[in-house]
CSV table of C-alpha atoms in Angstrom, one decimal:
chain,number,residue,atom,x,y,z
H,1,MET,CA,-55.8,-64.4,45.5
H,2,SER,CA,-59.5,-64.8,47.0
H,3,THR,CA,-58.4,-62.3,50.3
H,4,LEU,CA,-61.4,-60.6,51.5
H,5,LEU,CA,-61.8,-57.3,51.4
H,6,GLN,CA,-61.4,-56.7,55.3
H,7,HIS,CA,-57.7,-57.1,55.5
H,8,HIS,CA,-57.2,-54.4,52.9
H,9,LEU,CA,-59.2,-51.7,54.4
H,10,ILE,CA,-58.5,-48.3,54.3
H,11,GLN,CA,-59.4,-45.9,57.5
H,12,SER,CA,-57.5,-42.9,56.5
H,13,TYR,CA,-59.3,-40.4,54.7
H,14,SER,CA,-60.7,-36.9,54.6
H,15,GLU,CA,-64.3,-35.9,54.8
H,16,VAL,CA,-66.3,-33.4,53.2
H,17,GLY,CA,-70.0,-32.2,53.0
H,18,LEU,CA,-72.3,-32.8,50.4
H,19,TYR,CA,-73.0,-29.3,49.7
H,20,ASP,CA,-69.3,-28.1,50.5
H,21,GLY,CA,-67.5,-26.0,47.8
H,22,VAL,CA,-64.7,-28.5,46.3
H,23,PHE,CA,-61.8,-26.2,46.5
H,24,ARG,CA,-60.7,-28.1,49.9
H,25,ALA,CA,-61.6,-31.5,48.5
H,26,ARG,CA,-59.5,-30.6,45.7
H,27,GLY,CA,-56.1,-29.8,48.0
H,28,TRP,CA,-57.1,-33.2,49.7
H,29,LEU,CA,-57.0,-35.0,46.4
H,30,SER,CA,-53.9,-33.4,44.9
H,31,GLU,CA,-51.8,-35.1,48.2
H,32,GLY,CA,-53.2,-38.2,47.3
H,33,ARG,CA,-55.8,-38.8,50.1
H,34,PRO,CA,-58.9,-40.0,49.8
H,35,VAL,CA,-62.3,-38.1,50.4
H,36,VAL,CA,-65.3,-39.4,51.9
H,37,VAL,CA,-68.6,-37.5,50.9
H,38,LYS,CA,-70.8,-36.9,54.1
H,39,ASP,CA,-74.3,-35.4,54.7
H,40,GLU,CA,-75.5,-34.2,58.3
H,41,GLY,CA,-72.6,-37.5,59.3
H,42,ARG,CA,-74.6,-40.2,56.5
H,43,PHE,CA,-72.4,-41.8,54.0
H,44,CYS,CA,-72.9,-40.5,50.3
H,45,GLY,CA,-70.3,-41.5,48.2
H,46,VAL,CA,-66.4,-41.1,47.7
H,47,LEU,CA,-64.9,-38.8,45.5
H,48,THR,CA,-62.2,-39.0,43.3
H,49,GLY,CA,-59.9,-37.4,41.4
H,50,GLN,CA,-61.2,-38.6,38.3
H,51,ASP,CA,-64.8,-36.9,39.5
H,52,LEU,CA,-63.2,-33.9,39.4
H,53,LEU,CA,-61.6,-33.8,36.0
H,54,HIS,CA,-65.0,-35.2,34.5
H,55,ARG,CA,-67.4,-32.5,36.4
H,56,SER,CA,-66.1,-28.6,36.8
H,57,HIS,CA,-68.8,-27.8,38.7
H,58,VAL,CA,-68.3,-25.5,42.5
H,59,LEU,CA,-70.4,-28.2,44.6
H,60,VAL,CA,-69.3,-31.2,46.0
H,61,ALA,CA,-73.1,-32.8,45.2
H,62,ASP,CA,-72.2,-31.9,41.4
H,63,CYS,CA,-68.8,-33.4,41.0
H,64,LEU,CA,-69.5,-36.8,42.9
H,65,VAL,CA,-70.0,-39.5,40.6
H,66,GLU,CA,-72.1,-42.5,41.8
H,67,LYS,CA,-70.4,-45.6,42.6
H,68,PRO,CA,-71.0,-49.0,43.7
H,69,ILE,CA,-70.9,-50.1,47.6
H,70,LEU,CA,-68.7,-52.8,48.6
H,71,HIS,CA,-69.4,-55.3,51.1
H,72,LEU,CA,-66.6,-57.0,53.3
H,73,SER,CA,-67.2,-60.4,52.3
H,74,GLN,CA,-66.5,-59.8,48.5
H,75,THR,CA,-63.0,-60.7,47.6
H,76,ILE,CA,-60.3,-58.7,45.9
H,77,GLU,CA,-60.6,-60.5,42.1
H,78,GLU,CA,-64.1,-59.9,41.7
H,79,VAL,CA,-63.2,-55.9,43.5
H,80,LEU,CA,-60.7,-55.6,40.8
H,81,GLU,CA,-62.8,-56.6,38.2
H,82,MET,CA,-65.0,-53.8,38.8
H,83,MET,CA,-62.6,-51.4,39.5
H,84,ALA,CA,-60.9,-51.7,35.8
H,85,ILE,CA,-64.1,-51.7,33.8
H,86,ASN,CA,-65.2,-48.3,35.5
H,87,ARG,CA,-61.4,-47.1,36.2
H,88,TRP,CA,-62.1,-46.5,40.0
H,89,GLU,CA,-59.5,-45.7,42.1
H,90,TYR,CA,-61.1,-45.7,45.3
H,91,LEU,CA,-64.6,-47.7,45.9
H,92,PRO,CA,-66.9,-47.4,49.8
H,93,VAL,CA,-67.0,-50.4,51.6
H,94,CYS,CA,-70.1,-50.7,53.7
H,95,LYS,CA,-71.9,-53.2,56.2
H,96,THR,CA,-74.3,-56.0,53.8
H,97,ASN,CA,-77.8,-53.7,53.8
H,98,GLU,CA,-76.4,-50.8,55.6
H,99,MET,CA,-75.1,-47.0,54.5
H,100,GLU,CA,-72.5,-47.2,57.0
H,101,LEU,CA,-68.9,-47.1,56.2
H,102,VAL,CA,-66.8,-49.8,57.3
H,103,GLY,CA,-63.5,-48.5,54.7
H,104,LEU,CA,-62.2,-47.7,51.6
H,105,VAL,CA,-60.9,-49.6,49.0
H,106,SER,CA,-57.7,-48.5,46.6
H,107,ASN,CA,-57.2,-50.1,43.2
H,108,THR,CA,-53.4,-49.4,43.4
H,109,TRP,CA,-52.8,-50.8,47.0
H,110,LEU,CA,-55.2,-53.9,45.8
H,111,ILE,CA,-53.3,-54.9,42.6
H,112,GLN,CA,-50.2,-54.2,44.7
H,113,CYS,CA,-51.7,-56.9,47.4
H,114,GLY,CA,-52.3,-59.5,44.6
H,115,LEU,CA,-48.8,-59.0,42.9
H,116,THR,CA,-47.3,-59.4,46.2
H,117,GLN,CA,-49.2,-63.0,46.9
H,118,THR,CA,-47.5,-66.2,47.7
H,119,ASP,CA,-50.0,-68.2,46.3
H,120,HIS,CA,-48.3,-67.5,42.7
H,121,ASP,CA,-51.3,-67.9,40.5
H,122,GLU,CA,-49.3,-67.0,37.5
H,123,ASN,CA,-52.3,-65.9,34.7
H,124,LYS,CA,-53.8,-63.6,37.8
H,125,VAL,CA,-50.5,-61.5,38.0
H,126,ALA,CA,-50.0,-62.0,34.5
H,127,ASP,CA,-54.0,-60.3,34.2
H,128,LEU,CA,-53.0,-57.7,36.7
H,129,GLN,CA,-50.1,-56.6,34.9
H,130,LYS,CA,-52.0,-56.4,31.8
H,131,LEU,CA,-54.0,-54.1,33.4
H,132,LEU,CA,-51.8,-51.8,34.5
H,133,ALA,CA,-49.8,-51.9,31.1
H,134,LEU,CA,-53.2,-51.1,29.4
H,135,LYS,CA,-53.4,-48.2,31.9
H,136,ASP,CA,-50.0,-46.8,31.1
H,137,ARG,CA,-50.6,-46.9,27.2
H,138,PHE,CA,-54.0,-44.8,28.3
H,139,LEU,CA,-51.9,-42.4,30.2
H,140,SER,CA,-49.5,-42.3,27.3
H,141,ILE,CA,-51.4,-41.7,24.4
H,142,LEU,CA,-53.8,-38.9,26.7
H,143,SER,CA,-50.6,-37.1,27.4
H,144,HIS,CA,-49.2,-37.4,23.6
H,145,ASP,CA,-52.4,-35.9,22.1
H,146,VAL,CA,-53.2,-33.6,24.6
H,147,LYS,CA,-49.4,-32.4,24.9
H,148,ASN,CA,-49.6,-31.4,21.2
H,149,LEU,CA,-52.7,-29.6,21.6
H,150,PHE,CA,-51.5,-27.4,24.2
H,151,HIS,CA,-48.2,-26.6,22.4
H,152,GLN,CA,-50.2,-25.0,19.9
H,153,LEU,CA,-51.6,-22.9,22.4
H,154,GLY,CA,-48.2,-22.5,24.2
H,155,GLY,CA,-47.1,-21.0,21.1
H,156,THR,CA,-50.0,-18.6,20.7
H,157,LEU,CA,-49.9,-17.1,23.6
H,158,GLU,CA,-46.2,-16.7,23.9
H,159,MET,CA,-46.3,-14.7,20.1
H,160,LEU,CA,-49.2,-12.7,22.0
H,161,ASP,CA,-46.7,-11.7,25.0
H,162,ARG,CA,-43.9,-11.2,22.4
H,163,LYS,CA,-46.0,-8.8,19.8
H,164,LEU,CA,-48.5,-7.1,22.3
H,165,LEU,CA,-47.8,-3.8,22.2
H,166,SER,CA,-47.8,-3.9,18.2
H,167,LEU,CA,-50.9,-5.3,17.8
H,168,ARG,CA,-54.0,-3.4,16.9
H,169,PRO,CA,-57.0,-4.4,19.5
H,170,GLU,CA,-59.1,-6.4,17.0
H,171,GLU,CA,-56.0,-8.5,16.1
H,172,ILE,CA,-55.8,-9.5,19.6
H,173,LYS,CA,-59.1,-9.8,20.0
H,174,ASN,CA,-58.9,-12.3,17.1
H,175,ILE,CA,-56.3,-14.4,18.7
H,176,LEU,CA,-57.9,-14.3,22.1
H,177,ALA,CA,-61.0,-15.5,20.2
H,178,LEU,CA,-58.8,-18.6,18.8
H,179,SER,CA,-56.8,-18.8,22.1
H,180,ARG,CA,-60.6,-19.6,23.3
H,181,GLU,CA,-61.5,-22.3,20.9
H,182,SER,CA,-58.0,-23.7,21.4
H,183,THR,CA,-58.9,-24.4,24.9
H,184,HIS,CA,-61.8,-25.5,24.1
H,185,ALA,CA,-60.7,-28.4,21.7
H,186,ILE,CA,-57.7,-29.2,24.5
H,187,HIS,CA,-61.2,-29.8,26.5
H,188,LEU,CA,-62.6,-31.8,24.3
H,189,ALA,CA,-59.9,-33.6,23.5
H,190,PHE,CA,-59.2,-34.4,27.0
H,191,GLU,CA,-62.8,-35.4,28.0
H,192,ASN,CA,-62.7,-38.0,25.1
H,193,MET,CA,-59.7,-39.6,26.2
H,194,VAL,CA,-61.1,-39.8,29.7
H,195,ASN,CA,-64.1,-41.1,29.0
H,196,TRP,CA,-62.5,-43.6,26.0
H,197,ALA,CA,-60.5,-45.3,28.4
H,198,ASN,CA,-62.9,-45.4,30.7
H,199,ALA,CA,-65.1,-47.6,28.4
H,200,SER,CA,-62.2,-49.9,27.9
H,201,HIS,CA,-62.2,-52.7,29.7
H,202,ARG,CA,-58.9,-54.9,29.5
H,203,GLU,CA,-57.9,-53.5,26.0
H,204,ILE,CA,-58.3,-50.8,23.7
H,205,LEU,CA,-62.1,-50.1,23.3
H,206,PHE,CA,-62.7,-50.4,19.4
H,207,ARG,CA,-66.5,-49.1,18.3
H,208,PRO,CA,-66.1,-47.9,14.7
H,209,ILE,CA,-69.2,-46.0,13.7
H,210,ALA,CA,-70.0,-43.7,10.5
H,211,ILE,CA,-67.9,-40.7,10.6
H,212,SER,CA,-67.8,-37.7,8.4
H,213,LEU,CA,-64.1,-36.8,6.9
H,214,GLN,CA,-65.4,-33.2,6.2
H,215,ASN,CA,-66.5,-32.9,10.0
H,216,GLN,CA,-63.3,-34.4,11.2
H,217,PHE,CA,-61.0,-32.1,8.7
H,218,GLU,CA,-63.2,-28.9,10.4
H,219,LYS,CA,-62.4,-29.8,13.9
H,220,MET,CA,-58.8,-30.2,12.9
H,221,ALA,CA,-58.2,-26.5,11.3
H,222,ARG,CA,-60.1,-25.5,14.1
H,223,ALA,CA,-58.1,-27.1,16.8
H,224,PHE,CA,-55.0,-26.1,14.7
H,225,LYS,CA,-55.7,-22.3,13.0
H,226,LEU,CA,-53.7,-20.6,15.5
H,227,ALA,CA,-50.9,-22.6,14.6
H,228,ALA,CA,-51.3,-22.8,11.2
H,229,ASP,CA,-51.8,-19.3,11.1
H,230,GLY,CA,-48.7,-18.4,13.4
H,231,LYS,CA,-46.4,-20.0,10.7
H,232,GLY,CA,-48.5,-18.7,8.1
H,233,ILE,CA,-49.4,-22.3,6.5
H,234,ASN,CA,-52.0,-22.7,4.2
H,235,MET,CA,-54.7,-25.9,5.3
H,236,VAL,CA,-56.7,-26.8,2.1
H,237,ASN,CA,-59.3,-29.1,2.3
H,238,ARG,CA,-60.2,-31.4,-0.8
H,239,LEU,CA,-62.6,-33.7,0.9
H,240,THR,CA,-66.0,-34.2,-0.7
H,241,GLU,CA,-68.9,-34.2,1.6
H,242,ASP,CA,-70.0,-37.6,0.5
H,243,MET,CA,-66.4,-39.1,2.1
H,244,SER,CA,-67.3,-41.4,5.0
H,245,VAL,CA,-65.3,-43.9,6.7
H,246,HIS,CA,-66.8,-46.7,9.4
H,247,ALA,CA,-64.2,-46.6,12.3
H,248,ASP,CA,-63.7,-45.4,15.8
H,249,LEU,CA,-64.2,-41.8,16.4
H,250,HIS,CA,-61.9,-41.8,18.9
H,251,MET,CA,-59.2,-43.6,16.7
H,252,VAL,CA,-59.9,-41.5,14.0
H,253,THR,CA,-59.4,-38.1,15.6
H,254,SER,CA,-56.3,-39.3,17.3
H,255,ILE,CA,-54.9,-40.7,13.8
H,256,LEU,CA,-55.6,-37.0,12.3
H,257,LEU,CA,-54.1,-34.8,15.4
H,258,ASN,CA,-51.0,-36.7,15.1
H,259,LEU,CA,-50.7,-36.1,11.4
H,260,THR,CA,-51.8,-32.3,11.1
H,261,PHE,CA,-49.4,-31.7,14.3
H,262,ASN,CA,-46.6,-33.6,12.4
H,263,ALA,CA,-47.4,-31.7,9.4
H,264,ILE,CA,-47.5,-28.2,11.0
H,265,LYS,CA,-44.6,-29.0,12.8
H,266,PHE,CA,-42.2,-29.5,9.9
H,267,THR,CA,-43.5,-27.0,7.4
H,268,GLY,CA,-42.3,-23.9,7.2
H,269,SER,CA,-43.6,-20.0,7.0
H,270,GLY,CA,-45.8,-19.8,3.6
H,271,GLY,CA,-46.1,-23.8,2.9
H,272,THR,CA,-49.6,-25.5,2.5
H,273,ILE,CA,-51.3,-28.7,4.2
H,274,THR,CA,-53.5,-30.2,2.1
H,275,PHE,CA,-56.6,-33.0,3.3
H,276,GLN,CA,-57.8,-35.6,0.6
H,277,ALA,CA,-59.7,-39.3,0.0
H,278,HIS,CA,-60.2,-41.2,-2.3
H,279,ARG,CA,-62.5,-44.3,-2.9
H,280,HIS,CA,-60.9,-48.0,-3.6
H,281,SER,CA,-63.1,-50.8,-3.4
H,282,HIS,CA,-63.7,-51.1,0.0
H,283,ALA,CA,-61.4,-48.8,1.7
H,284,VAL,CA,-61.1,-44.8,1.6
H,285,GLN,CA,-57.4,-43.6,1.1
H,286,ILE,CA,-56.7,-40.8,3.5
H,287,THR,CA,-53.7,-38.3,2.3
H,288,VAL,CA,-52.4,-35.5,4.7
H,289,SER,CA,-49.6,-33.9,2.7
H,290,ASP,CA,-47.5,-31.2,3.5
H,291,THR,CA,-44.8,-28.7,1.7
H,292,GLY,CA,-42.6,-29.1,4.7
H,293,ARG,CA,-38.6,-30.3,4.8
H,294,GLY,CA,-39.5,-34.0,4.6
H,295,ILE,CA,-38.0,-36.8,6.0
H,296,PRO,CA,-34.8,-38.1,5.3
H,297,ALA,CA,-34.9,-41.4,3.7
H,298,GLN,CA,-32.6,-43.3,6.6
H,299,GLU,CA,-35.8,-42.3,8.9
H,300,LEU,CA,-38.5,-43.6,6.6
H,301,ALA,CA,-37.7,-47.2,7.3
H,302,LYS,CA,-37.8,-46.9,10.9
H,303,ILE,CA,-40.7,-44.2,11.1
H,304,PHE,CA,-43.6,-46.1,12.5
H,305,HIS,CA,-41.7,-49.0,14.3
H,306,GLN,CA,-39.3,-47.0,16.7
H,307,LYS,CA,-39.9,-43.0,19.2
H,308,ILE,CA,-38.0,-41.0,16.8
H,309,ASN,CA,-38.1,-37.0,18.3
H,310,THR,CA,-37.2,-34.7,15.6
H,311,VAL,CA,-38.1,-30.6,16.3
H,312,GLY,CA,-39.7,-28.9,14.3
H,313,THR,CA,-38.9,-25.9,11.9
H,314,ASN,CA,-40.2,-23.4,14.7
H,315,LYS,CA,-38.6,-25.9,17.9
H,316,GLU,CA,-41.6,-27.6,18.1
H,317,ARG,CA,-41.3,-30.8,20.4
H,318,GLY,CA,-43.8,-33.9,20.3
H,319,THR,CA,-43.2,-37.5,22.3
H,320,GLY,CA,-42.1,-38.7,19.2
H,321,MET,CA,-44.6,-41.8,19.5
H,322,GLY,CA,-47.4,-40.1,17.4
H,323,LEU,CA,-46.8,-42.1,14.0
H,324,MET,CA,-46.5,-45.6,16.3
H,325,LEU,CA,-49.9,-44.8,17.8
H,326,CYS,CA,-51.4,-44.0,14.0
H,327,ARG,CA,-49.8,-47.3,12.6
H,328,GLU,CA,-51.7,-48.9,15.7
H,329,PHE,CA,-54.9,-47.7,15.4
H,330,VAL,CA,-55.3,-47.7,11.6
H,331,GLU,CA,-53.9,-51.5,11.5
H,332,LYS,CA,-56.7,-52.2,14.0
H,333,HIS,CA,-59.0,-50.8,11.9
H,334,GLY,CA,-57.7,-53.5,9.2
H,335,GLY,CA,-56.1,-50.5,7.4
H,336,ARG,CA,-52.4,-49.4,6.4
H,337,ILE,CA,-50.2,-46.4,6.8
H,338,TRP,CA,-47.3,-45.2,5.1
H,339,ILE,CA,-45.5,-42.2,4.0
H,340,GLU,CA,-43.8,-41.0,0.6
H,341,SER,CA,-41.3,-38.3,1.2
H,342,GLU,CA,-38.5,-36.3,-0.3
H,343,ALA,CA,-36.3,-34.0,1.8
H,344,GLY,CA,-36.9,-30.5,1.1
H,345,LYS,CA,-40.3,-31.2,-0.9
H,346,GLY,CA,-42.4,-32.2,1.2
H,347,THR,CA,-44.4,-35.0,2.8
H,348,GLN,CA,-47.6,-37.3,2.1
H,349,VAL,CA,-49.1,-39.2,4.5
H,350,HIS,CA,-51.5,-41.9,3.6
H,351,PHE,CA,-53.8,-44.1,5.4
H,352,THR,CA,-56.7,-46.8,4.7
H,353,LEU,CA,-59.8,-46.9,6.6
H,354,PRO,CA,-62.9,-48.8,6.0
H,355,ASP,CA,-65.4,-47.3,3.7
H,356,LEU,CA,-69.2,-46.9,5.1
P,1,MET,CA,-47.4,17.0,58.1
P,2,PRO,CA,-49.5,18.0,54.6
P,3,ASP,CA,-53.2,18.8,55.6
P,4,PHE,CA,-55.3,17.5,53.7
P,5,THR,CA,-59.1,16.2,54.1
P,6,GLN,CA,-61.3,13.5,52.6
P,7,HIS,CA,-64.8,12.9,51.9
P,8,ILE,CA,-66.8,9.6,51.7
P,9,SER,CA,-69.8,9.9,49.8
P,10,LEU,CA,-72.2,7.6,48.6
P,11,ASP,CA,-74.9,6.9,46.3
P,12,LEU,CA,-77.7,4.5,46.1
P,13,SER,CA,-80.5,2.6,44.8
P,14,PHE,CA,-82.5,0.0,45.4
P,15,GLU,CA,-85.2,-2.3,44.1
P,16,GLU,CA,-87.2,-5.4,44.9
P,17,ILE,CA,-85.3,-8.5,43.5
P,18,LYS,CA,-87.2,-11.8,42.8
P,19,LEU,CA,-85.4,-15.0,43.9
P,20,PRO,CA,-84.2,-17.6,42.0
P,21,PRO,CA,-83.2,-14.7,39.6
P,22,PHE,CA,-85.1,-16.3,36.5
P,23,GLN,CA,-88.9,-16.7,36.5
P,24,ASP,CA,-89.7,-19.2,33.4
P,25,VAL,CA,-86.6,-21.3,31.9
P,26,LEU,CA,-82.7,-21.7,33.3
P,27,ILE,CA,-80.5,-23.8,30.5
P,28,VAL,CA,-78.0,-25.3,32.8
P,29,GLY,CA,-74.7,-26.1,30.7
P,30,LYS,CA,-72.9,-29.7,31.3
P,31,HIS,CA,-69.5,-27.5,32.8
P,32,SER,CA,-71.2,-24.9,34.2
P,33,PRO,CA,-69.7,-23.8,37.6
P,34,GLN,CA,-73.1,-24.6,39.1
P,35,GLY,CA,-74.6,-28.1,38.6
P,36,LYS,CA,-78.0,-29.4,38.8
P,37,ILE,CA,-78.0,-31.2,42.2
P,38,GLY,CA,-76.9,-27.8,44.0
P,39,LEU,CA,-79.3,-25.6,41.7
P,40,ARG,CA,-82.2,-28.0,42.4
P,41,LYS,CA,-81.2,-27.9,46.5
P,42,SER,CA,-81.2,-23.8,46.5
P,43,PHE,CA,-84.4,-23.9,44.1
P,44,GLU,CA,-85.8,-26.4,46.8
P,45,LEU,CA,-85.2,-24.0,49.2
P,46,MET,CA,-85.7,-21.0,47.8
P,47,ALA,CA,-89.0,-21.8,45.5
P,48,PRO,CA,-90.2,-25.2,46.9
P,49,ASN,CA,-92.2,-27.3,43.8
P,50,ASP,CA,-92.1,-24.0,41.2
P,51,PHE,CA,-89.4,-25.9,39.2
P,52,LYS,CA,-89.1,-29.0,36.8
P,53,LEU,CA,-85.8,-30.5,36.2
P,54,ILE,CA,-85.2,-32.5,32.7
P,55,ASP,CA,-82.3,-33.7,31.7
P,56,CYS,CA,-81.4,-33.1,28.0
P,57,ALA,CA,-79.1,-35.0,25.4
P,58,ASP,CA,-77.1,-32.4,24.1
P,59,ASP,CA,-73.1,-31.5,23.5
P,60,ASN,CA,-73.5,-28.6,26.0
P,61,VAL,CA,-76.8,-28.9,27.6
P,62,GLU,CA,-77.2,-30.6,31.0
P,63,THR,CA,-80.2,-29.6,32.1
P,64,VAL,CA,-82.9,-27.3,31.9
P,65,PHE,CA,-85.2,-26.3,34.8
P,66,ILE,CA,-89.0,-25.3,33.9
P,67,SER,CA,-91.6,-23.3,35.8
P,68,TYR,CA,-94.6,-25.6,36.4
P,69,HIS,CA,-96.7,-22.4,35.7
P,70,ILE,CA,-95.0,-22.6,32.0
P,71,LEU,CA,-95.9,-26.0,31.5
P,72,LYS,CA,-99.3,-25.8,32.5
P,73,LYS,CA,-99.8,-23.8,29.2
P,74,ILE,CA,-97.7,-25.5,26.6
P,75,PRO,CA,-96.7,-29.4,26.3
P,76,GLU,CA,-93.0,-30.3,28.0
P,77,ALA,CA,-91.9,-31.9,24.9
P,78,THR,CA,-92.9,-28.6,22.4
P,79,LEU,CA,-91.3,-25.7,24.8
P,80,LEU,CA,-88.1,-28.6,24.9
P,81,ASN,CA,-88.0,-28.5,20.9
P,82,VAL,CA,-88.1,-24.7,20.5
P,83,LEU,CA,-85.5,-24.4,23.0
P,84,ARG,CA,-83.4,-27.3,21.2
P,85,GLU,CA,-83.8,-25.8,18.0
P,86,ARG,CA,-83.9,-21.5,19.1
P,87,VAL,CA,-81.6,-21.5,22.5
P,88,PHE,CA,-79.3,-24.2,22.5
P,89,PRO,CA,-77.0,-23.4,19.6
P,90,PHE,CA,-76.4,-20.3,21.7
P,91,VAL,CA,-75.3,-21.7,24.9
P,92,SER,CA,-71.6,-22.7,25.6
P,93,SER,CA,-71.1,-25.6,27.9
P,94,ASN,CA,-69.8,-23.6,30.7
P,95,GLU,CA,-72.5,-21.2,31.1
P,96,LEU,CA,-76.1,-20.6,33.1
P,97,VAL,CA,-78.5,-19.0,30.4
P,98,LYS,CA,-81.8,-18.0,31.8
P,99,VAL,CA,-84.8,-17.3,29.3
P,100,ASP,CA,-88.0,-15.5,29.7
P,101,LEU,CA,-90.5,-16.5,28.1
P,102,ARG,CA,-93.9,-14.3,27.2
P,103,LEU,CA,-96.5,-17.1,26.3
P,104,ARG,CA,-100.1,-16.0,25.0
P,105,ILE,CA,-103.2,-18.1,24.5
P,106,LYS,CA,-105.7,-16.9,22.3
P,107,ILE,CA,-108.9,-18.8,21.9
P,108,ASN,CA,-111.0,-18.0,19.4
P,109,GLY,CA,-114.6,-19.2,18.3
P,110,ILE,CA,-116.4,-20.0,21.7
P,111,GLU,CA,-120.1,-21.2,20.8
P,112,ILE,CA,-121.8,-20.6,24.4
P,113,SER,CA,-125.3,-22.0,23.8
P,114,LYS,CA,-128.0,-20.7,26.2
C-alpha cells in the first residue's frame, strides 16, 4: 500500500470563481462532481459537499473550508490518514512548493484502491474497513437523531395543513414560532453531529465535560414542545439546578433525544413524561418516565440488543436502533441503562452517568 | 373587442444613500447568507480601510465589523463587551445586524495654565 498519489489523480472536475455564488457549485457537487475554486486563474482550494453543509452562505469564498495541499511524492497511506482525521472527501495535489494544481484525490477512490491492492497487507485492509465501518456508524447515528426531529416538525406541519382554516391567527402564529424553534433544534443537532463525526478519528470521540441536566432538559423540552403539545402531553421537569454529570455532551444529547422521542411516541393524549435524577455514591441516576402504553415483557429482554421498530400511538415511526445507541453511549461512560415497564401503565427508563 | 384605455402612473421619490449601508458596527451571524469574506471584500471595494473585522467566539455571531473612527474613540475590548452583553443576545445566527452608536466624549476639569 505504499503507492504514490500520482497514479490516482482525478483530472475531471468543475471550476468555480472564488467570488461566485454557490448555486452552480451546489449542482455539480450534488452530481458527485468535485469543484475546484479559482480566483483570476489562481488555484484557491477544493469545495466539497461538507463545506456547503457547514457554511450556509451565498458566496463560494465564504463556504470554502481551508484544506491541506498534497504533493505527488506522498503515499496513499499517509494521505488516507490525513483525510480520515478531518473527513475530507477531496484534497488537492499541487507541485511541490507551488500552488499549481496537478489534480485531486478522493477519499473513497483511494480506499477502494487500497482494498484492491495485491500486496494483501491484512492489517491495513482491516484498518481501512474499520474506517469505513466508523463512517457508516456516524451516518446511521446522524440519520437516526435528525430523523426523529424531522418527524416532530413534519407532524406539526401536517396538523397545520389539516386545521389551517379553523385556527385563529394567534394560534397559527404560535405554531409557526414553534416550528421555527424546531428547525433551529434540527439544525443544531445536525451541526453537532457533523462536528462530532469530524472530530472523531478512528473511533467515536469521547470527551466528558460538566453538563447541567437542567439545561439539557430545557433543550429537549424546546425541541419536542410541538410534538408534546400536539398530543396533549405534559412534560414535567423534576431535575434540580445542582444536578450535573461529567459526560460527553453529544452522547448525552443523543441519549435524551432518543428517550424523549420514545416517550412521546408511546404516550397517548393527555399523558405525562417526567424527567428526574438522583445521586448514588459517584453516579447520577436519571429517569425518563412516561404514562404511555408500556412495553410487553417479551420485548423488554431484547430491547437493548436488537433493532425493534414499533409504531407509536400516532403512527410515528423510528429507525428501531435508538435504544441500542443509548446503551452503547451509557456504557461508554461506565454506566448502566435499564427499563421498568408494565403494559398499559407506562415505562421508566433509568440510566446512570458519572457525577460531576 | 371591448374598448378600454390604460394609464400608467408613476410616483417617485429619491434620497441620497451611503454605502456600505451602516456607518458604525455590523454584526454578522454565523449562518447569515453573506459571510465575512464576501463582506470584507465588498467593504474593501466600497470603503477601503474604514472597517476592522473582529472574529467573535459566540454561539450565533461570527464576526463584527467596526468602523476605525469608532475604535479611535473607544477601546475595542470595551465596545465588544458592550455588544456581547447588550446586542448579541438579540442576534440570530442567520442575521446581519447593523448597530448605530451615538458616542459622546465629555472632558471636564481641564486646567489651562497661562
